[in-house]
Each structure stands twice: as C-alpha cells, then as structure tokens.
Amino acid sequence: MRRRRSSTKASRKTTMGGAAELEDEWIPSETMSGAGWKARGDRKPKDKRVPFNRPTPYQIYEALPFVRRYFMYWMKHTFDKEKLFINTFQPLKHKPYYGVPCGGIGCGAIGRDFRGGFCKFSLRPGLVEHKVDVVAADQFILSVRENDRCIYQKVLSAADVQRPSGQLSTWDFKFPKKNVHYRGLFPRSWTTFRVPELELTVVIRQVSPVLPHNYEDTTYPVCLFLIDVENGGSASREYEISVAFTFRNGTGNRRWEREAECSGVKFETEEEGLKPTTTAQEKISGVSLYHTISSMPCTYGLATTHREHTTTTVCERFDPSRNGAALWNHLKQTGDVPSCEEECLINAREMAVAVCNRFTLPPNSTKTHDYALSWDMPKVHFGSVARSYHRRYTRFFEASEAGSAADSLCVRALRLKDKWESEIEAWQSPILNHKKLPDWYKSAIFNELYFITDGGTVWFEFDENWAEHETHLSHYTKDKMKEIGRFGYLESWEYRMVNTYDVHFYASFALAELWPELEITIQSEFTDQVYHSIEKPTRFHMEGDWANVKTASRVPHDLGNPADEPWIATNAYVMHDTGKWKDLNMKYVLTSWRDYVVLSNEHEDFLFHTWPAVRMIMLEALENWDQDGDGMIENFGKADQTYDAWQMEGVSAYCGSLWLASLRVAIEMAGLMKDDETQQLFRNTLEKAKKVFIDTLWTGTYFRFCERSRSRETVMADQLCGYWFLQSVSPELADELLPNHMVRSALDTIYRLNVCKFGNGRMGAVNGMKPSGVVDREYIQADEMWTGVTYAVASLLIQQGEVEKAFHTASGSYLTCFEETGLQYQTPEALYESKFYRAIGYMRPLSIWAMQWSLKKHCGMNTSEEKLPNLVKNEKVVPESEAAIQVQKQRILGDTSEDGSSLGYVSDYHDERSIPKIATLR
C-alpha cells in the first residue's frame, strides 16, 4: 500500500485555544478508493430509524385476538426469550457500526465493527448474538518505539468499548475516530488507521475464504488479517513497530465468560521447503485457547507468519478481566508480548492470548505481516440438545474430532492466503472492472452477500444416524448430503427459522449462481418434506385455529427453530397454518424447474426425484384451492401467503401469477416424464386460468391486487412474481403466460407509482400503491418496501430491457440501507417511508443475485453479445426538480457541509462520476 500526498509536509491549523493541531493532507490509496461500502470512524446515520412499532388504531383493533394468544406464548418464555421463533414484542434494534463479518460459510461467524472491534458472534448454530457489543480484549494493538523508547501505543480501534470498572483500564482505547477509514467489499475489508503525528499508516486487510463453487475452503472457520504498516515520513525517522493481536475466551456474552476452565497452548511450525519445485514455506507461530460456549467445546486459534528481520512472540495466557497491565506494560517496555501473565492461573475461567510481531520500519517504506484467527467448534447442538452435528469443515481436518484443529486452520489459512485472494479477485473482477456498472451496484452485489456467512448459517457433515428421526429422507437426498453436506440459514436474525422457504425462493438465486450444489441439496430435502407430516395439533397465534403442525402434500414453511431442533421439529412458524398458504407449493414447483435447468439435462435423477412431488401438489391445489372449477386458484380472505399480514381474497395477482407459471412448468416436466395425461390436464387448466387471471384482474394498465379485499385496486410491486421467476429461467415459457404488452404496462405502472412516487423515488418499490399515487395503508406490510422484492422487481425490469429503470429501482434499497440509515451488513426485510424498519439481518435481500443472473442471461453481460447500456455516466436525467437532483447528489456523496463532514459522510474517495442518475421516465 502506498499513500499519495499533495504535499510533503503536514500542515497545522490553530484551534480556538491557540494550540497547533496537526492536520495532514491525506489522500487514500487506490486500495481504499476502490468499489465497496466506505465510512470514516466517526460516521453516524443521517436517517435515524427504529423497529416498527406504530400500527394504526384499526390494525391494533384487528390484532387484539392475536395479541392475547401470542402474549400467553411470550410469557411462557419469560426467562429465555431466545426460544421464541419471533419475539414480536421486543424486536431487535440495529447497530449502525457493523462491517464485513469474519469466516467462511456454515461454520459460525464473528462480526466486525467498521471502526475496528470484534462483535456479534454467531458461533452457536443458528443463533446470532446481536446484543453483544465490541469485546474489549479482542483487539489489534500498535506500539511504536524510537531510540529504544516507546513513543506511541494504542488499541487499533475507534469503537466505543463498554467495560466493567477496572477491566483493561491500562489500555489506551482512544484512537481518534476521524483517523479511521473503512472499505468493505465482502468477503474482504480494508481498515486504515492513520497516525499523522508520526506519519504512520496501518491498513488491516480482512479476508475470509468465501469462494464460489468451492465446497471445502469455503467451510473453514477462519479469517485472515493482512497488515501493512507504512512509514511515510519525509524525515529520516526510523521506527521499531510492534503489532499485537489479542483475543479472549467466550463471545462477549456474560453467560459464557466464566462457563468453564480455559487453557492456552502455543504451537509452531518449522520452515518447509519440501520440494525443489516449491517455494519454502515460512515458519508460523501461534496459540490455541481452549474453552466452551454454551457447554460446547470451542478453541480459538491465533497465529502469525514469521518474516525476516522480525521478532515474533506469543502470549499463552493473560487475564482479560483485570486491568491488563502485565501485557500492556510489557509490550510498551520491550515491544513484545510476555510469554504469559504469571497471575493468570493456568486453568483460569477467563483467559486471553496474544501474538505479536516486532520489526524495524525505515522512512518511506512499508512492511506486511499476516495474522490468522480461527474458531474450532467441531461438534455442536441446537437448543433442545436432541442430537449433535459435526460442522462440514471437520471433513477436511483429522484433528477436528478432538477439538484441536484451531492451529491447523490457522496454518492452512496462512498458507492459502494468496490462492484465496486470487480466487476472490477472479470472481469479482468481471463486475468490479465493468465500466458500465455503477459503483453502488459493485458494492451491493457483494456486500449483500454478507448474509451467506452471517445469517446464522450452518453447514453440517452428513450423519447416518439422522435417519432414526427423519425416516422421510430419500436415498437421493442422503446421497447428495453425503457428497455436499446439509445446509441451512435463518430467515432473519430475529425470525429464527431455518430455510424459510417462501423467502428462500427469492434468496436462492445467490446459491444457484455461486454454490449450486448447496441449492440442489436444499431443494432435494424439501422434496422429501412434501410427503412428511407431523401429527401434532397446534393452535396458531394469528387466526386461533387448530391444525397439525405439518400436513402431507404441503411444502413446509421452514425446517425449524434453532432454539429447538431443526429438521426434526419443522414448521416452527406457528403464527399461521402455513399448510393453507398458496405460494409455498407453487414456489417449490418453480424452484424445482429452475434447479433442473441450471444443472442441465445431465441431472435427470433430480427430475425423477422432484416430479412426483410436483405432480402431487399441483393436483392437490387444483382440487382444494380452485373453489369454482375455473382453473384458477383463489385466496381464502386470510393472509395465506408470504405477505402474511396483507389479506388477499379470490383471485390475486401474486398467487395467480405463481399458479400460471407453475402450470406451465408442470406441463414441461410432465412432457419430459412422458406423463401425457397429466400434461394435457395442466395444459387445459392453464388456458382457462390465463383467461380468468386477465378477465378478473387486468385494469388496462396493471393487474389489480386481488378480487376482493380492502386493497383490491392496489398496484402491487410483486404482482408478476411467477412471471419473473419463470422468465429468469425459461423466457420462452414465460412468454406464453401473459401478453407482453400487459407485462410491460404493469411494470411501467409499478415503476411509475411504487418506485417513483415512494420516498421521492429514492427508496425502492413499496409493496402497495393506490392508483392515485397514495401508499396503501389498509394492512400492515402494504406500506412497506421489501428490500428483497425490490431487487426481484429490478431483475424483471432487466429482463424486459428496462435496465436504467431497474438500477434506479434497486439503488433505492441499497443506498437507503447502507448509506442513509446505518443498516449496512444487517439489511432488513422491510423499510417504511420514514422512521421505521422491520426484521434486521434478513435472508430475502440475497435476491440481488437475481439481478446479476438477469444481466448475464438477458443482457449477455461480459460476452461479445452484451446489450448493457452505460449506467455510470451520460444518462439523460429527468428530475422532478433541480432540488431533487441536489438531494440525490448529497445523498450519494454525503452532505458537504462542515457538520456533515464531522460525521464522516464526506467520502474522500467519491467523485461526481460515481453518482447514479435518476433514470429517464418513459
């Protein structure tokens, strides 16, 4: 890393007290000015928001029976709210300081604060400890010596650290926030810490092994920190630099801080030059910290690579609950960490470890040192402790069964760092280097992928014993799991349900594009679930009706609550009887077709596996949901679909479009399976259903929300959901569903009303808008903008050739979350026009990968047949007013006032060319 300067000397300004304050003219390096989400350490949200808590009086009145039933359930778990699948009365509040999380996929994740701290651990499977703030002892420390004397020593973090009285009181946590600069581009980030008085710059590059189409390294619970230290001094000042990395037991949650005895053990590898054809491998030193989390053994590993002319030291234990003086003062006096703190017992219940590199740094030079953090938690269980699971990465480490793979993980990560970064750059470069794509999209497409690591994700090695409780698992699915493992991710950090299927339908494009074998395994498992039933009567909170938890011939809503026992106790969502939902089965049919097409005709076994379930649920729907025999299914006047607070009755655009697309897919699948009778039945049904759909819902410009409800005439953003999904996969089949002029007119109406009339056209597509241009507030959810649905609408616009409109639509979702409201790396399900959001850390925004899917399939992106307009500059802008354009510029660049700058919103890295313009309204 090199830092460019506009002058060779730092300037000084005089403060009000007359003292001279150092003010260097720092210009970020090319690394820091690339695409990604950027912030300064003192950044605060411009738009302050809280979880939704203001239903209308009528909505409250309607919900009173539900509130009474749910309150009894809520009180039952008074002392352990973690067991709730949704805590409606205490929604999670966002924290505006999150950055790119650490770790691979399905191995547990550790969060990072963009100011430098470690926070939000999710090492217990499926549970995200969002309420845990920055852990004081988990830090990088910079120590600078000159002429054998320490002239500077601080923790490299500007995060606000809450500590009990006396804890680490000797440590200096006062790194100036304005001297921290951050760039996040999942799965990497860059944090720059500037020490202008010494003309030093430290850049910590964080790298996690999230690698497309890689089913081994991607499972590793490890993160690399590659640290560049630059002495940019023009004077001949040579420094002795020390960079220490410290980490303590637990997760910052007081429940685990003193749960069990800890122990620290050093490890070391020798230099290896194994073959004449290979380069010598550098020596690695580190330390393993053994402890438990929720009674599950866990080992943290810290390690660093030895470099020439560098002194490496390792501390195998110090007490993080005391003042920290032993380590801090030893580092200050010698530039090294002590071998151990004598007063910290060898089996203490609170323990921390450290590694450190000390080296000389001449003027105008840069040196790099590599660090690794691993967390080896090989055998885990869910809340009910009914059975144990081995994480997928254990397949690749012999020592994992004994819980001693932390050192091997660190060593392997440090050995593979160049390979991993090369693979990440090869994956991301075609998008990042594309001159027609705007910077916000280059950031969004990768940063929204944070959830694949940080979504309470689990990835387990197959266990033959599962069949004891899951007799419905087919040989096909078990064979897939033996090969790939079992995968699950949460609907949301606060909606704790694994693989929520109505949401996964949108999010699955990320898996289908990047890890298709995971997607096919999930779909195979849901196929088995179609036949499965759970004969356990349950009263559902919302309507108060009784039914079995899971009925046969229905796709489950989810595969369970991690606080209970996922995969055994499925359908944790007992708000509604989801066996009556009209969209789950249809989404299964469409996803089965997509996955078959994606995996090509070579995978006919998958078609044979899914077709019987597809046939059964389509015939069931025709028999039970087509109330008048006209070929079109009807909604029953309840919230019987993913918009579970927005009532549809009769024929509806959302469910109706899914039904039409499913019928067309079922026709195709029946033909492939030589099932002529079923194929003809579905063909006849489709012709009738298309006529009913158009005759009942078409208004001349769009498809009305439904046949009968208070939202009947509403323009729904997701009215073409089924058409969108089918056109993503098989455009020739989608073209048979509806006349193209109707599709284009409906899309134009959605864009004109739901996008441009909502939030000044800068917040994405609101779910419901009345034809008059007034937001529909008849039901909860109608007036929400669903981030994932906005990306899906943008994907459909791309498919229809409206690329500028698509990017304008999608930019509202990303920019509002990441640039305005402090919701970065915790994208919620829903945003309101002002004040509120709902359900942070949500799965559905992964649907942004449907946009990338459409750019490749429908625009030929990065091929010789590319049909992509320039989305960066030279667009014709048709603003509502000149003031609107100024607001848009300020929104992207940040407020250029002095006050705005103090909040860190004026980016040193943006320029006029990076402003996405408002697309032409045609």
XYZ file of C-alpha atoms in Angstrom, residues 196-601:
406
model
C -0.430 11.596 11.329
C 1.848 12.865 14.087
C 4.248 10.020 13.271
C 3.319 9.884 9.579
C 2.375 6.233 10.004
C -0.460 4.407 8.287
C -1.713 0.927 9.193
C -4.039 -0.942 6.830
C -5.694 -4.136 8.072
C -6.981 -6.218 5.178
C -9.534 -8.772 6.366
C -10.010 -11.843 4.152
C -12.474 -14.701 4.639
C -12.482 -17.820 2.434
C -15.878 -17.318 0.787
C -15.158 -18.728 -2.659
C -17.788 -19.531 -5.322
C -18.049 -23.171 -6.404
C -15.634 -24.129 -3.637
C -17.110 -26.634 -1.199
C -14.045 -27.146 1.016
C -12.118 -23.964 1.840
C -15.393 -22.033 1.981
C -16.422 -24.073 5.039
C -13.403 -23.036 7.146
C -13.993 -21.128 10.398
C -11.072 -18.795 9.875
C -10.265 -15.236 8.905
C -7.017 -13.620 7.767
C -5.778 -10.169 8.728
C -3.008 -8.973 6.424
C -1.486 -5.851 7.959
C 0.509 -3.234 6.068
C 2.393 -0.641 8.106
C 3.764 2.325 6.176
C 6.241 4.884 7.401
C 5.542 7.757 5.065
C 7.763 10.186 6.891
C 9.826 12.543 4.796
C 12.259 12.975 7.692
C 14.769 10.263 8.449
C 12.782 8.777 11.363
C 13.170 5.028 11.668
C 10.730 3.265 13.966
C 10.551 -0.072 15.684
C 6.958 -1.218 15.151
C 5.029 -3.852 17.078
C 1.593 -5.121 16.074
C -0.043 -7.407 18.645
C -3.277 -9.383 18.210
C -5.192 -10.349 21.363
C -8.305 -12.497 21.853
C -10.204 -13.775 24.875
C -12.485 -16.730 25.618
C -16.228 -16.524 25.031
C -18.239 -14.263 22.778
C -18.726 -11.184 24.904
C -21.896 -12.745 26.303
C -21.637 -12.833 30.091
C -23.292 -16.262 30.125
C -20.159 -17.831 28.633
C -17.403 -15.623 30.092
C -16.803 -17.858 33.103
C -18.572 -21.002 31.964
C -15.622 -23.393 32.171
C -11.901 -23.594 32.776
C -9.705 -22.340 29.924
C -6.234 -23.231 28.781
C -3.770 -21.787 26.310
C -1.266 -23.837 24.319
C 1.400 -22.476 21.979
C 2.084 -24.078 18.621
C 4.727 -23.631 15.967
C 5.596 -24.962 12.522
C 9.053 -25.151 11.067
C 10.061 -23.660 7.748
C 9.288 -26.085 4.956
C 10.981 -26.340 1.606
C 9.597 -29.706 0.736
C 10.388 -29.985 -2.935
C 12.795 -28.283 -5.299
C 9.803 -27.173 -7.346
C 8.067 -25.450 -4.440
C 8.903 -22.271 -2.583
C 9.928 -22.509 1.051
C 7.030 -22.123 3.476
C 7.615 -19.626 6.238
C 7.535 -20.589 9.872
C 4.233 -19.992 11.683
C 3.752 -19.436 15.417
C 0.529 -19.180 17.332
C -1.558 -20.137 20.314
C -4.746 -22.133 20.862
C -7.256 -21.055 23.503
C -9.469 -23.889 24.749
C -12.819 -23.002 26.342
C -16.543 -23.691 25.952
C -19.533 -21.785 24.646
C -22.938 -22.948 25.870
C -21.292 -26.188 27.018
C -19.881 -26.845 23.535
C -16.075 -27.122 23.321
C -14.551 -24.324 21.278
C -10.930 -23.477 20.532
C -9.771 -20.119 19.257
C -6.533 -20.044 17.307
C -4.288 -17.002 16.768
C -1.258 -17.290 14.533
C 1.199 -15.243 12.518
C 3.822 -15.900 9.888
C 7.469 -15.258 10.711
C 9.196 -12.757 8.485
C 12.853 -11.948 8.009
C 14.210 -9.334 10.447
C 11.070 -9.693 12.572
C 10.774 -10.856 16.175
C 7.646 -12.907 16.814
C 6.353 -13.513 20.349
C 3.364 -15.433 21.686
C 1.492 -14.992 24.973
C -0.325 -18.151 26.012
C -2.418 -16.524 28.728
C -3.302 -13.242 30.392
C -6.320 -12.183 32.423
C -8.771 -10.063 30.370
C -10.975 -9.369 33.385
C -8.304 -7.356 35.235
C -6.526 -4.137 34.312
C -4.366 -5.722 31.576
C -1.218 -4.054 32.841
C 1.017 -7.124 32.564
C 0.619 -7.412 28.802
C 0.241 -3.692 28.061
C 3.307 -2.588 30.012
C 5.487 -5.441 28.780
C 4.582 -4.539 25.204
C 5.328 -0.900 25.925
C 8.686 -1.595 27.504
C 10.009 -4.275 25.150
C 7.897 -4.237 22.015
C 6.966 -7.891 22.663
C 4.111 -9.636 24.425
C 5.063 -11.654 27.541
C 5.138 -15.442 27.356
C 2.346 -15.449 29.925
C 0.917 -13.428 32.782
C 2.035 -15.122 35.974
C -1.021 -14.000 37.931
C -3.367 -15.615 35.396
C -3.964 -19.208 36.521
C -3.186 -21.950 34.048
C -6.826 -23.104 34.250
C -8.491 -19.720 34.763
C -12.133 -19.270 33.825
C -11.345 -16.057 31.978
C -8.335 -16.075 29.706
C -6.926 -14.264 26.710
C -3.995 -14.971 24.396
C -1.863 -12.899 22.038
C 0.630 -12.986 19.186
C 2.931 -10.125 18.219
C 5.412 -9.101 15.523
C 8.167 -6.533 16.138
C 10.157 -5.110 13.233
C 12.124 -2.081 12.090
C 10.448 0.306 9.660
C 12.716 2.784 7.844
C 11.295 6.037 6.425
C 9.334 5.798 3.162
C 8.843 2.051 3.456
C 6.052 -0.463 4.022
C 6.135 -3.880 5.633
C 3.411 -6.524 5.725
C 2.678 -9.142 8.371
C -0.034 -11.793 8.254
C -2.281 -12.924 11.097
C -4.963 -15.587 11.292
C -7.919 -16.120 13.632
C -9.709 -19.480 13.756
C -12.556 -20.865 15.846
C -12.731 -24.644 16.025
C -16.163 -25.676 17.298
C -16.494 -29.025 15.566
C -19.403 -30.671 17.372
C -22.463 -28.564 18.106
C -26.084 -28.934 19.085
C -29.265 -26.900 18.860
C -31.395 -25.712 21.752
C -33.141 -28.967 22.590
C -29.831 -30.908 22.591
C -31.653 -33.824 20.950
C -28.640 -34.708 18.818
C -25.206 -33.429 17.851
C -23.886 -32.257 14.498
C -20.389 -32.113 13.040
C -19.629 -28.987 11.084
C -18.735 -29.540 7.455
C -15.131 -28.353 7.770
C -14.354 -31.286 10.084
C -14.382 -33.496 6.979
C -11.072 -31.912 5.954
C -9.190 -31.943 9.302
C -8.125 -35.129 11.053
C -7.744 -33.406 14.427
C -11.221 -31.873 14.393
C -12.910 -34.690 16.315
C -10.683 -33.955 19.295
C -11.380 -30.231 19.009
C -7.764 -29.465 18.224
C -7.904 -28.192 14.659
C -7.602 -24.495 15.520
C -3.876 -24.488 14.878
C -4.243 -26.421 11.596
C -6.931 -23.998 10.449
C -4.650 -21.021 11.069
C -1.706 -22.659 9.330
C -3.759 -23.701 6.327
C -5.263 -20.214 6.027
C -1.872 -18.521 6.123
C -0.534 -20.970 3.544
C -3.542 -20.442 1.225
C -3.917 -16.670 1.507
C -2.556 -15.896 -1.960
C -4.740 -18.575 -3.540
C -7.844 -17.285 -1.777
C -7.281 -13.674 -2.746
C -6.547 -14.703 -6.310
C -9.831 -16.626 -6.459
C -11.781 -13.744 -4.918
C -10.336 -11.284 -7.437
C -11.041 -13.628 -10.356
C -14.659 -13.886 -9.183
C -15.209 -10.191 -8.502
C -13.122 -8.552 -11.220
C -15.583 -9.028 -14.128
C -18.091 -6.971 -12.153
C -15.722 -4.516 -10.470
C -13.913 -3.727 -13.741
C -17.075 -3.386 -15.795
C -17.126 0.223 -16.946
C -20.889 0.377 -17.474
C -21.907 -0.669 -13.969
C -22.314 1.990 -11.247
C -20.211 1.828 -8.105
C -23.202 1.337 -5.817
C -24.075 -1.903 -7.634
C -20.492 -3.158 -7.455
C -20.718 -2.683 -3.714
C -24.252 -4.024 -3.295
C -23.858 -7.255 -5.253
C -21.060 -8.438 -2.977
C -21.901 -6.734 0.304
C -25.475 -8.059 0.391
C -23.852 -11.491 0.285
C -22.726 -10.946 3.896
C -25.796 -12.920 4.975
C -24.463 -16.139 3.479
C -21.844 -16.071 6.253
C -23.643 -14.069 8.929
C -27.192 -15.398 8.620
C -26.943 -17.912 11.447
C -25.742 -20.235 8.702
C -24.987 -23.896 9.349
C -23.284 -26.434 7.099
C -23.059 -29.920 8.569
C -21.392 -33.163 7.631
C -23.878 -35.942 6.898
C -24.644 -38.350 9.734
C -26.228 -41.761 9.093
C -27.963 -41.519 12.472
C -30.225 -38.756 11.201
C -32.421 -41.406 9.610
C -33.564 -42.500 13.082
C -35.613 -39.315 13.443
C -36.001 -38.456 9.750
C -37.381 -41.584 8.146
C -38.741 -39.488 5.277
C -35.239 -38.746 3.912
C -34.861 -40.350 0.484
C -31.795 -42.203 -0.792
C -31.352 -39.437 -3.369
C -31.223 -36.722 -0.714
C -28.974 -38.708 1.585
C -26.557 -39.305 -1.277
C -26.489 -35.565 -2.006
C -25.860 -34.813 1.677
C -23.055 -37.355 1.859
C -21.411 -35.524 -1.006
C -22.178 -31.885 -0.129
C -23.421 -31.844 3.466
C -26.552 -30.285 4.935
C -27.038 -26.530 4.677
C -29.297 -24.094 6.486
C -29.636 -20.376 7.065
C -32.043 -18.243 9.052
C -34.920 -16.209 7.717
C -33.613 -13.388 9.878
C -31.533 -12.743 12.968
C -34.806 -12.226 14.815
C -37.094 -14.514 12.778
C -35.259 -17.618 13.906
C -36.364 -20.268 11.433
C -34.069 -22.345 9.244
C -34.505 -22.308 5.448
C -37.779 -20.381 5.444
C -38.951 -21.479 2.032
C -41.138 -18.597 0.861
C -38.169 -16.276 1.462
C -35.526 -18.693 0.190
C -37.404 -18.650 -3.131
C -36.035 -15.136 -3.713
C -32.683 -15.570 -1.955
C -31.897 -18.878 -3.659
C -30.526 -17.094 -6.722
C -27.359 -16.408 -4.731
C -26.866 -20.108 -4.042
C -27.900 -21.166 -7.544
C -25.371 -18.755 -9.035
C -22.476 -19.318 -6.635
C -22.932 -22.684 -4.875
C -25.463 -24.603 -6.998
C -24.765 -27.917 -5.253
C -25.989 -26.403 -1.974
C -29.145 -25.182 -3.658
C -29.886 -28.555 -5.222
C -29.395 -30.273 -1.855
C -31.836 -27.884 -0.158
C -34.394 -28.488 -2.897
C -33.933 -32.243 -2.639
C -34.584 -32.087 1.087
C -37.742 -30.020 0.655
C -38.945 -32.613 -1.835
C -38.806 -35.233 0.921
C -40.612 -32.847 3.255
C -43.595 -32.671 0.872
C -44.565 -36.233 1.825
C -43.792 -35.789 5.513
C -46.388 -34.967 8.157
C -46.270 -34.137 11.872
C -49.475 -35.279 13.559
C -49.316 -32.760 16.378
C -52.320 -30.436 16.786
C -51.298 -26.826 17.352
C -53.247 -23.621 17.841
C -51.978 -20.885 15.538
C -51.477 -17.438 17.030
C -52.915 -15.262 14.298
C -56.272 -16.854 13.432
C -56.627 -19.019 16.542
C -57.474 -22.142 14.512
C -56.217 -25.633 15.282
C -54.412 -27.930 12.851
C -51.499 -30.328 12.643
C -48.084 -28.683 12.592
C -47.246 -30.202 9.201
C -49.562 -31.912 6.734
C -48.596 -34.122 3.827
C -48.666 -32.763 0.263
C -47.602 -29.353 1.559
C -44.194 -27.691 1.444
C -43.178 -26.676 4.980
C -42.753 -23.018 5.766
C -39.402 -23.688 7.456
C -37.269 -26.514 8.803
C -37.316 -25.460 12.441
C -36.208 -23.098 15.183
C -32.503 -23.392 16.199
C -33.535 -22.903 19.808
C -35.476 -26.167 19.434
C -34.391 -28.899 16.963
C -34.397 -28.029 13.246
C -35.098 -30.824 10.766
C -36.922 -32.779 13.468
C -39.342 -30.096 14.687
C -40.148 -28.382 11.378
C -42.679 -25.594 10.784
C -41.634 -23.548 13.805
C -43.680 -20.666 12.387
C -46.982 -21.164 14.187
C -48.296 -17.667 13.553
C -50.425 -19.120 10.722
C -51.341 -22.555 9.460
C -48.950 -22.433 6.515
C -50.482 -25.616 5.132
C -53.116 -23.260 3.731
C -50.601 -20.915 2.114
C -50.976 -20.722 -1.653
C -47.455 -19.685 -2.584
C -45.223 -22.244 -0.845
C -46.174 -25.167 -3.102
C -46.014 -23.045 -6.235
C -42.588 -21.734 -5.323
C -41.406 -25.296 -4.861
C -42.578 -26.194 -8.372
C -40.826 -23.228 -9.965
C -37.625 -23.709 -8.000
C -37.531 -27.387 -8.959
C -37.673 -26.368 -12.606
C -35.015 -23.682 -12.175
C -32.662 -26.068 -10.433
C -33.181 -28.728 -13.077
C -32.459 -26.274 -15.886
C -29.460 -24.746 -14.084
C -27.923 -28.158 -13.565
C -28.606 -29.120 -17.195
C -30.203 -32.261 -18.551
